[in-house]
XYZ file of C-alpha atoms in Angstrom:
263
model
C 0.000 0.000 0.000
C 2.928 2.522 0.607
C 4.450 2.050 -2.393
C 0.806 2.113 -4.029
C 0.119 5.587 -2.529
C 3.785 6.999 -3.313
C 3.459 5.683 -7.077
C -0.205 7.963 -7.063
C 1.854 11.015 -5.869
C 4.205 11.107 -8.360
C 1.750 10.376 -10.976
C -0.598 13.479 -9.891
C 2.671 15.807 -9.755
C 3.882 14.805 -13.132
C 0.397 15.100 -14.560
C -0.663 18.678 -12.630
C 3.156 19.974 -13.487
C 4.561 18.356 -16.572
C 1.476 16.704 -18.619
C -1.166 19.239 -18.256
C 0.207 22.829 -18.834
C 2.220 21.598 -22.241
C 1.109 23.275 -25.296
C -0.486 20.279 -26.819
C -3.684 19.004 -28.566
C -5.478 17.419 -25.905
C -5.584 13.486 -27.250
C -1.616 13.798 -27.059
C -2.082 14.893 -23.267
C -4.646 12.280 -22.837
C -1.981 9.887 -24.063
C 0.146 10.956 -21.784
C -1.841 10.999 -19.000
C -2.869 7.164 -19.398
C 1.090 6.355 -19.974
C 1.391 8.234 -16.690
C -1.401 6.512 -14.785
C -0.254 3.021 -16.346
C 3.100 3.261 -15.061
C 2.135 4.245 -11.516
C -0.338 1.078 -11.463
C 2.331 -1.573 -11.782
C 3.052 -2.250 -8.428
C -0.507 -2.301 -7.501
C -1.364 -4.550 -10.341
C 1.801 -7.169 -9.360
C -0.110 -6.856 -5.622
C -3.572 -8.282 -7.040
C -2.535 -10.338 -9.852
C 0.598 -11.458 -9.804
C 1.658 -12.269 -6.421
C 2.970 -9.641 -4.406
C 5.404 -6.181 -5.120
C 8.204 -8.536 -3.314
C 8.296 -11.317 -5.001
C 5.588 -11.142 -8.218
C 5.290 -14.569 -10.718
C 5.184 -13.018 -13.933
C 6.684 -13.060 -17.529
C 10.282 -11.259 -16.936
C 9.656 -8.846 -19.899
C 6.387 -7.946 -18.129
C 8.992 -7.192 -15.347
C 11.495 -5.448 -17.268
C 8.325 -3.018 -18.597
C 6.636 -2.422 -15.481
C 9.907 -1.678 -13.318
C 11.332 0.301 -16.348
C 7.913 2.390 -16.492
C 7.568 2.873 -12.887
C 11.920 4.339 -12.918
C 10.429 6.918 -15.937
C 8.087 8.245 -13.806
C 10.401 8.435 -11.057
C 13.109 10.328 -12.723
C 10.245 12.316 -14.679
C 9.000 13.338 -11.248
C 12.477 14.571 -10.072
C 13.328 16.396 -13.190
C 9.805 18.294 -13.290
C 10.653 19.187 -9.609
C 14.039 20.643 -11.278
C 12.154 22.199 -13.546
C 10.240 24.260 -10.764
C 12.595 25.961 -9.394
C 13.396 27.425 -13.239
C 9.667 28.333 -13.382
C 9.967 30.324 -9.681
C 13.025 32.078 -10.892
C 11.302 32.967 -14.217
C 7.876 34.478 -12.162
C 10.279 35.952 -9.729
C 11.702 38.006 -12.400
C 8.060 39.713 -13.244
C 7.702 40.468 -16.666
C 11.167 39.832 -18.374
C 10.285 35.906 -16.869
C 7.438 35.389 -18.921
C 9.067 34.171 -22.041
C 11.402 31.754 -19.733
C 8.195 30.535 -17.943
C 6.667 29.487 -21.527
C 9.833 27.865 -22.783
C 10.019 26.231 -19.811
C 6.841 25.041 -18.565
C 4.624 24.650 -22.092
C 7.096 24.573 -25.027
C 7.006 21.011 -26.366
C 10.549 20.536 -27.003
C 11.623 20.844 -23.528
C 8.566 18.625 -22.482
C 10.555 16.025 -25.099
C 13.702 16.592 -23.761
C 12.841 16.314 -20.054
C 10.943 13.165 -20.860
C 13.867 11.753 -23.474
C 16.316 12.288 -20.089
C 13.820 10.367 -17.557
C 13.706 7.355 -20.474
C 17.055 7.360 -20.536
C 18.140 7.429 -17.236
C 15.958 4.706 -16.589
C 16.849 2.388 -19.137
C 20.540 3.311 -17.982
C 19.035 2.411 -14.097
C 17.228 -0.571 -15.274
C 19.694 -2.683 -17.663
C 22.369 -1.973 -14.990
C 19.925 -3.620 -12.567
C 19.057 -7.257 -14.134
C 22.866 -7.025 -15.805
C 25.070 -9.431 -13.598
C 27.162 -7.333 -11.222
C 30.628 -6.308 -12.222
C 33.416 -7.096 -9.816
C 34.732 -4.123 -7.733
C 37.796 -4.549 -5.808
C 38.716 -3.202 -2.636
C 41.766 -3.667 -0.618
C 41.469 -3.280 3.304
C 44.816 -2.705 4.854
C 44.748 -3.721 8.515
C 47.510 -2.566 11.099
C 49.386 -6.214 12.982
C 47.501 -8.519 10.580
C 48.783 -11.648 10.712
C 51.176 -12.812 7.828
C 48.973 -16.032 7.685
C 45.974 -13.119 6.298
C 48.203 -11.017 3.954
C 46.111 -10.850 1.107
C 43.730 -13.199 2.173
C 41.265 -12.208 -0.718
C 37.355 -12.580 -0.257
C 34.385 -12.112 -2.146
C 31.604 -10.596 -0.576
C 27.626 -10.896 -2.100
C 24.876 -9.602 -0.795
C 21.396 -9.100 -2.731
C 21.253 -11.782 -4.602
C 17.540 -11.581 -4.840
C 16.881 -14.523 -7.337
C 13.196 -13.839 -8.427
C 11.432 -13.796 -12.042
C 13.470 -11.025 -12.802
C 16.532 -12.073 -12.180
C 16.499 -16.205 -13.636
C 18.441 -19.062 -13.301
C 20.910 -17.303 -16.430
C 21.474 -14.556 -14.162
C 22.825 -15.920 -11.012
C 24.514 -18.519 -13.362
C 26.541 -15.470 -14.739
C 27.294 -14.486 -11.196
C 28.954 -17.648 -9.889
C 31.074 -17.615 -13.285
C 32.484 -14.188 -12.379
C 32.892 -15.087 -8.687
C 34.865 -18.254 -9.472
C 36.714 -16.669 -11.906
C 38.301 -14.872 -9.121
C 39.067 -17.937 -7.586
C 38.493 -16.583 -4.347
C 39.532 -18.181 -0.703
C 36.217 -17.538 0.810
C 32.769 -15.987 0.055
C 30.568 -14.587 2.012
C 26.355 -14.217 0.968
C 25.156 -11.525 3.117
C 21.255 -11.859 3.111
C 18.548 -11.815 0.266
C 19.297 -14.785 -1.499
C 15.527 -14.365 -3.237
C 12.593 -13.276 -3.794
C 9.606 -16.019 -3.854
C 9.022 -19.356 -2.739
C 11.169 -22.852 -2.683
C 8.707 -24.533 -4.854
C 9.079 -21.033 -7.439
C 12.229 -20.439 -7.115
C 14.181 -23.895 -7.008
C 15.421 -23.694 -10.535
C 16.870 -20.090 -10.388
C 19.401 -20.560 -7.123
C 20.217 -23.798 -8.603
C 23.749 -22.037 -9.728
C 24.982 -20.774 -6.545
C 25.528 -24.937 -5.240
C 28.604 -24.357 -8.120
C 30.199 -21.418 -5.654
C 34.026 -22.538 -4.999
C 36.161 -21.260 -2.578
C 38.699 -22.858 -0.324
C 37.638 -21.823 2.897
C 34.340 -22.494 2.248
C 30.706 -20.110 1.104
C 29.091 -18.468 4.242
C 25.856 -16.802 4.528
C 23.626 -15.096 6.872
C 19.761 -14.220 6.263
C 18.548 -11.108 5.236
C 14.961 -9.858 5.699
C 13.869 -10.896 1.757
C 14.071 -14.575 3.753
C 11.229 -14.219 6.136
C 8.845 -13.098 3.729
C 8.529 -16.474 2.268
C 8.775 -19.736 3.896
C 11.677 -18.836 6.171
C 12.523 -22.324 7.322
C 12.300 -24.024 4.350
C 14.835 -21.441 2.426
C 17.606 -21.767 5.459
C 16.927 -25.825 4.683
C 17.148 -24.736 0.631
C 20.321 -22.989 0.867
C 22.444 -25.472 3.051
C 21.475 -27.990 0.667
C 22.842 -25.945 -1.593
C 26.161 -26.036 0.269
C 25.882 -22.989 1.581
C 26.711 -22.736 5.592
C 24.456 -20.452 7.371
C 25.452 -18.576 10.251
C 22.115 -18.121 11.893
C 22.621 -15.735 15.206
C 25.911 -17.446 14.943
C 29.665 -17.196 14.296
C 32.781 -19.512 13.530
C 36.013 -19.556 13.657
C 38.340 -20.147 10.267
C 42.092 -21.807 10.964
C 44.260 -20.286 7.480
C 47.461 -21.017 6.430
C 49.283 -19.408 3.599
C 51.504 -21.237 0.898
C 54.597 -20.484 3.694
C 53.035 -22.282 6.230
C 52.617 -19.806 8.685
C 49.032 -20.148 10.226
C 46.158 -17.621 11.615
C 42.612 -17.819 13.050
C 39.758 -15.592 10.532
């Protein structure tokens, strides 16, 4: 429901401020409007037909649209904000404003390009999001670390959120970049998915392939007690997967020269 009544906020600023005042005959701005109102239904329509906002079953280019349609509006709604503070300027400046304040608020060509920035920004926002993760690297230096640890390299995910958006090809791209690294441990931090066991069996099935010589470690995030939160800890052990579950342990390492420390 928040995100229902957010969604119809933006919509009703974009079409009071953007949609309405252009200079434009009125079956365009009826277009408009219902492109408007469509995109700020999606997460209510994934709520009654498809499952729930969290975790909704349906076709992944249905997915791609809606989320891509709801970011338009989003940026749409940010620029037009932008936008006002031109228009106050302009009407601040009395009568030398007036031509500003048309260009700025009616004039169809800066309608298209404020729109033509919101698409692209959010099919910038968007492919980055269901595009598997590129590696960053970071390098933690640690005063009287113990020779054993010096560099002791790690890979750390967190957000997996396997779902209908983001398939079984997806986290199989995922584990082939983490392995690549051949890494000496990795650590899942919470959100492995999105949906149920039963749903969602097929699309973790890649992370059982994680390597690492100390071992894959996890912990649960929140995205795990919105389904079936016992059956998912059960899931991802089988997957070989150890879950730390209000929990810690205790890693012995030992470096190619033998010497030895506890991680």
């Amino acid at each position: 429901m928040r995100f229902a009544v957010f969604h119809l906020i933006m919509a009703l600023w974009v079409l009071w401020r953007f949609v309405l005042p252009l200079d434009l005959p009125r079956r365009f701005k009826a277009a408009l409007a219902l492109l408007v109102v469509v995109a700020a239904s999606f997460s209510t329509v994934t709520v009654f037909f498809f499952g729930g906002l969290l975790s909704p079953e349906a076709p992944r280019w249905f997915l791609i649209a809606g989320n891509s349609g709801e970011a338009v509006l989003l940026f749409l709604c940010g620029l037009t904000a932008a936008r006002e503070v031109l228009i106050l300027f302009s009407v601040l400046a009395g009568r030398s404003g007036e031509k500003m304040h048309y260009v700025v608020q009616k004039d169809r060509r800066t309608a298209f390009g404020i729109a033509a920035a919101a698409a692209g920004l959010a099919a910038a926002g968007v492919s980055e999001g269901v595009s598997a993760p590129e590696v960053r690297r970071h390098t933690a230096e640690i005063e009287n670390l113990p020779l054993a640890l010096e560099g002791f390299e790690f890979v750390q995910l967190s957000d997996l959120h396997a779902s209908a958006l983001l398939t079984e090809p997806w986290s199989r791209a995922v584990v082939e970049r983490v392995n690549a690294l051949r890494p000496k441990l990795i650590l899942i931090t919470g959100d492995f998915v999105d949906g149920t066991v039963e749903r969602r069996e097929r699309d973790v099935a890649p992370f059982a392939d994680l390597r690492a010589e100390y071992g894959v470690w996890g912990c649960e995030g929140n995205h795990e007690h919105y389904g079936d939160y016992e059956a998912w800890m059960r899931k991802i052990e089988a997957l070989g997967i150890r879950v730390l579950r209000n929990a810690h342990t205790v890693l012995d390492v030992k470096n190619p020269e033998g010497k030895s420390a506890q991680l």
